[in-house]
Tab-separated table of C-alpha atoms in Angstrom:
chain	number	residue	atom	x	y	z
E	1	UNK	CA	4.485	-22.931	-32.066
E	2	UNK	CA	1.685	-26.458	-32.498
E	3	UNK	CA	-1.739	-26.704	-30.324
E	4	UNK	CA	-0.675	-29.485	-27.943
E	5	UNK	CA	2.276	-27.263	-27.747
E	6	UNK	CA	0.888	-24.735	-26.406
E	7	UNK	CA	-2.083	-26.287	-24.281
E	8	UNK	CA	1.528	-27.920	-22.828
E	9	UNK	CA	3.076	-24.841	-22.301
E	10	UNK	CA	0.079	-23.267	-20.612
E	11	UNK	CA	-1.414	-25.735	-18.483
E	12	UNK	CA	1.560	-27.272	-17.289
E	13	UNK	CA	1.882	-26.947	-13.096
E	14	UNK	CA	-1.897	-26.007	-12.849
E	15	UNK	CA	-2.094	-23.273	-15.751
E	16	UNK	CA	0.961	-21.560	-13.596
E	17	UNK	CA	1.461	-19.947	-16.804
E	18	UNK	CA	-1.820	-18.735	-17.704
E	19	UNK	CA	-2.310	-18.076	-14.032
E	20	UNK	CA	0.452	-15.967	-14.146
E	21	UNK	CA	-0.998	-13.837	-17.157
E	22	UNK	CA	-3.834	-12.925	-15.131
E	23	UNK	CA	-2.321	-12.046	-12.168
E	24	UNK	CA	-0.625	-9.442	-13.976
E	25	UNK	CA	-3.307	-8.321	-15.347
E	26	UNK	CA	-6.069	-7.975	-11.834
E	27	UNK	CA	-2.477	-6.284	-9.964
E	28	UNK	CA	-4.236	-3.455	-11.870
E	29	UNK	CA	-7.258	-3.780	-9.775
E	30	UNK	CA	-7.495	-3.684	-6.083
E	31	UNK	CA	-9.210	-5.834	-3.426
E	32	UNK	CA	-9.911	-9.101	-4.580
E	33	UNK	CA	-10.394	-12.442	-2.860
E	34	UNK	CA	-9.092	-15.271	-3.595
E	35	UNK	CA	-12.537	-15.885	-4.576
E	36	UNK	CA	-13.018	-13.559	-6.997
E	37	UNK	CA	-9.517	-15.100	-8.071
E	38	UNK	CA	-10.673	-18.090	-8.413
E	39	UNK	CA	-13.220	-16.955	-10.646
E	40	UNK	CA	-10.853	-14.866	-12.797
E	41	UNK	CA	-8.983	-17.800	-13.313
E	42	UNK	CA	-11.782	-19.841	-14.618
E	43	UNK	CA	-12.979	-17.396	-16.725
E	44	UNK	CA	-8.786	-17.080	-18.360
E	45	UNK	CA	-9.839	-21.092	-19.035
E	46	UNK	CA	-12.666	-19.592	-20.857
E	47	UNK	CA	-10.967	-16.871	-22.919
E	48	UNK	CA	-7.378	-19.503	-23.580
E	49	UNK	CA	-10.135	-22.261	-25.072
E	50	UNK	CA	-11.516	-18.924	-27.380
E	51	UNK	CA	-8.005	-18.117	-28.180
E	52	UNK	CA	-6.908	-21.264	-29.049
E	53	UNK	CA	-10.288	-21.534	-31.714
E	54	UNK	CA	-10.023	-17.738	-32.923
E	55	UNK	CA	-6.352	-17.214	-33.378
E	56	UNK	CA	-4.279	-16.871	-36.864
E	57	UNK	CA	-0.488	-17.174	-36.958
E	58	UNK	CA	1.310	-14.031	-37.658
E	59	UNK	CA	1.225	-12.873	-34.446
E	60	UNK	CA	2.856	-14.416	-31.312
E	61	UNK	CA	0.227	-16.346	-29.486
E	62	UNK	CA	1.027	-14.838	-25.643
E	63	UNK	CA	0.240	-11.233	-27.068
E	64	UNK	CA	-2.903	-12.526	-29.056
E	65	UNK	CA	-3.720	-14.428	-25.311
E	66	UNK	CA	-3.017	-11.764	-23.330
E	67	UNK	CA	-4.854	-8.702	-25.032
E	68	UNK	CA	-8.258	-11.290	-24.930
E	69	UNK	CA	-7.505	-11.510	-21.034
E	70	UNK	CA	-7.327	-8.412	-20.975
E	71	UNK	CA	-9.908	-7.366	-22.478
E	72	UNK	CA	-12.160	-9.747	-20.724
E	73	UNK	CA	-11.030	-8.894	-17.566
E	74	UNK	CA	-11.189	-5.205	-17.665
E	75	UNK	CA	-14.804	-6.164	-18.809
E	76	UNK	CA	-16.016	-8.641	-15.817
E	77	UNK	CA	-14.458	-5.756	-13.141
E	78	UNK	CA	-17.085	-2.804	-15.531
E	79	UNK	CA	-19.775	-5.285	-14.921
E	80	UNK	CA	-19.097	-6.355	-11.460
E	81	UNK	CA	-18.592	-2.867	-10.804
E	82	UNK	CA	-22.035	-2.101	-12.760
E	83	UNK	CA	-24.084	-4.328	-10.243
E	84	UNK	CA	-22.539	-3.138	-6.901
E	85	UNK	CA	-23.527	0.829	-8.304
E	86	UNK	CA	-27.137	-1.135	-8.608
E	87	UNK	CA	-27.538	-2.576	-5.561
E	88	UNK	CA	-26.422	0.174	-4.220
E	89	UNK	CA	-29.565	2.437	-5.442
E	90	UNK	CA	-31.941	-0.192	-4.284
E	91	UNK	CA	-30.201	-0.307	-0.678
E	92	UNK	CA	-32.800	2.228	1.771
E	93	UNK	CA	-30.970	3.604	4.917
E	94	UNK	CA	-32.316	2.748	8.234
E	95	UNK	CA	-31.873	6.318	9.286
E	96	UNK	CA	-34.687	7.288	6.292
E	97	UNK	CA	-38.294	8.870	7.559
E	98	UNK	CA	-40.406	6.616	7.872
E	99	UNK	CA	-44.367	6.699	7.967
E	100	UNK	CA	-46.583	10.024	7.786
E	101	UNK	CA	-44.225	10.925	10.718
E	102	UNK	CA	-41.252	12.889	9.445
E	103	UNK	CA	-39.208	11.904	12.465
E	104	UNK	CA	-39.199	8.826	13.077
E	105	UNK	CA	-36.566	6.380	11.171
E	106	UNK	CA	-36.544	3.013	9.998
E	107	UNK	CA	-34.297	2.029	12.575
E	108	UNK	CA	-37.003	3.375	15.386
E	109	UNK	CA	-39.299	0.557	13.677
E	110	UNK	CA	-37.215	-2.266	14.256
E	111	UNK	CA	-37.673	-4.184	17.150
E	112	UNK	CA	-34.173	-4.633	19.091
E	113	UNK	CA	-33.370	-5.761	22.707
E	114	UNK	CA	-29.767	-6.023	22.474
E	115	UNK	CA	-27.882	-3.111	22.709
E	116	UNK	CA	-25.371	-2.955	19.120
E	117	UNK	CA	-22.740	-0.304	20.225
E	118	UNK	CA	-22.421	-3.268	23.203
E	119	UNK	CA	-22.301	-6.030	21.341
E	120	UNK	CA	-20.152	-4.601	18.666
E	121	UNK	CA	-17.426	-3.707	21.188
E	122	UNK	CA	-17.465	-7.110	22.831
E	123	UNK	CA	-16.941	-8.360	19.452
E	124	UNK	CA	-13.656	-6.257	18.002
E	125	UNK	CA	-12.502	-7.064	20.931
E	126	UNK	CA	-12.596	-11.112	20.900
E	127	UNK	CA	-11.298	-10.521	17.153
E	128	UNK	CA	-8.738	-7.493	17.790
E	129	UNK	CA	-6.730	-10.479	20.471
E	130	UNK	CA	-7.610	-12.972	17.471
E	131	UNK	CA	-5.795	-10.757	14.755
E	132	UNK	CA	-2.557	-9.817	17.095
E	133	UNK	CA	-2.585	-13.291	18.248
E	134	UNK	CA	-2.385	-14.644	15.003
E	135	UNK	CA	-0.339	-11.829	13.500
E	136	UNK	CA	2.432	-13.051	16.351
E	137	UNK	CA	2.155	-16.603	15.125
E	138	UNK	CA	2.420	-15.673	11.392
E	139	UNK	CA	5.349	-13.147	12.590
E	140	UNK	CA	7.628	-16.436	13.463
E	141	UNK	CA	7.572	-17.826	9.845
E	142	UNK	CA	9.070	-17.589	7.905
E	143	UNK	CA	8.069	-16.514	4.340
E	144	UNK	CA	7.937	-19.953	2.633
E	145	UNK	CA	5.606	-21.006	5.233
E	146	UNK	CA	4.022	-17.501	4.881
E	147	UNK	CA	3.326	-18.549	1.911
E	148	UNK	CA	2.427	-21.854	2.404
E	149	UNK	CA	-0.740	-21.723	5.295
E	150	UNK	CA	-2.448	-19.167	3.216
E	151	UNK	CA	-2.124	-21.826	0.178
E	152	UNK	CA	-2.821	-24.813	2.967
E	153	UNK	CA	-6.365	-21.617	4.110
E	154	UNK	CA	-6.615	-22.314	0.347
E	155	UNK	CA	-7.725	-25.230	0.388
E	156	UNK	CA	-4.692	-26.470	-1.260
E	157	UNK	CA	-3.097	-29.652	-0.419
E	158	UNK	CA	0.356	-30.617	-0.234
E	159	UNK	CA	1.584	-31.697	-3.667
E	160	UNK	CA	-0.671	-28.478	-5.274
E	161	UNK	CA	1.526	-26.308	-2.561
E	162	UNK	CA	4.767	-28.405	-3.503
E	163	UNK	CA	4.233	-27.771	-7.232
E	164	UNK	CA	3.432	-23.412	-6.803
E	165	UNK	CA	6.159	-22.957	-4.889
E	166	UNK	CA	8.498	-25.453	-6.567
E	167	UNK	CA	9.572	-27.092	-3.619
E	168	UNK	CA	10.718	-30.590	-2.734
E	169	UNK	CA	8.229	-32.927	-0.457
E	170	UNK	CA	11.640	-32.316	2.362
E	171	UNK	CA	11.240	-28.857	2.113
E	172	UNK	CA	7.701	-28.963	2.104
E	173	UNK	CA	7.713	-31.169	5.863
E	174	UNK	CA	10.023	-29.041	6.793
E	175	UNK	CA	8.415	-26.009	6.814
E	176	UNK	CA	5.309	-27.680	8.217
E	177	UNK	CA	7.026	-28.655	11.010
E	178	UNK	CA	7.831	-25.174	11.850
E	179	UNK	CA	4.126	-24.419	10.869
E	180	UNK	CA	3.080	-26.654	13.224
E	181	UNK	CA	5.215	-26.677	16.022
E	182	UNK	CA	4.544	-26.297	19.649
E	183	UNK	CA	6.477	-23.341	20.114
E	184	UNK	CA	4.610	-21.625	17.109
E	185	UNK	CA	1.208	-23.054	17.262
E	186	UNK	CA	0.841	-22.141	21.565
E	187	UNK	CA	0.791	-18.461	20.469
E	188	UNK	CA	-3.009	-19.248	19.706
E	189	UNK	CA	-4.276	-20.644	22.126
């Protein structure tokens, strides 16, 4: 397979094939945000360029690229985990004794005029209520509509969403009607 064909193969539909490879590798790891995924997609682009330079006929390019991606993702995850552990070692607990008096803690030394417990409870009630509304709203949507909402929240445009989900403009418009219908949106108010 020539280099131009390889490029076209991996970068058709906004690098869908490359993203699929990255998704497969990252499925073994948990707790990744959309920002993390974007970081790994950018990393995959760098790995792809490097793999194109280093590739020699013999081994399948798919296998070669997958191996390169897997090694780089593992290295990046190891680096991120090390950084987290380093940050944990540098943190100081708020209930740590402070000064010469072993009975006074760092938390006792921080001036505070609010009731933290009350604020947390109030926020939790507000958040839980909002979460229930959002869950009810999303529960009313079809699987395709939920995917569209997720992609909209990740700042994808209509054309990109249609390409990612492989749907027509009419299918997208029909899904958006359901997403924006008063019957569904009124739950959020």
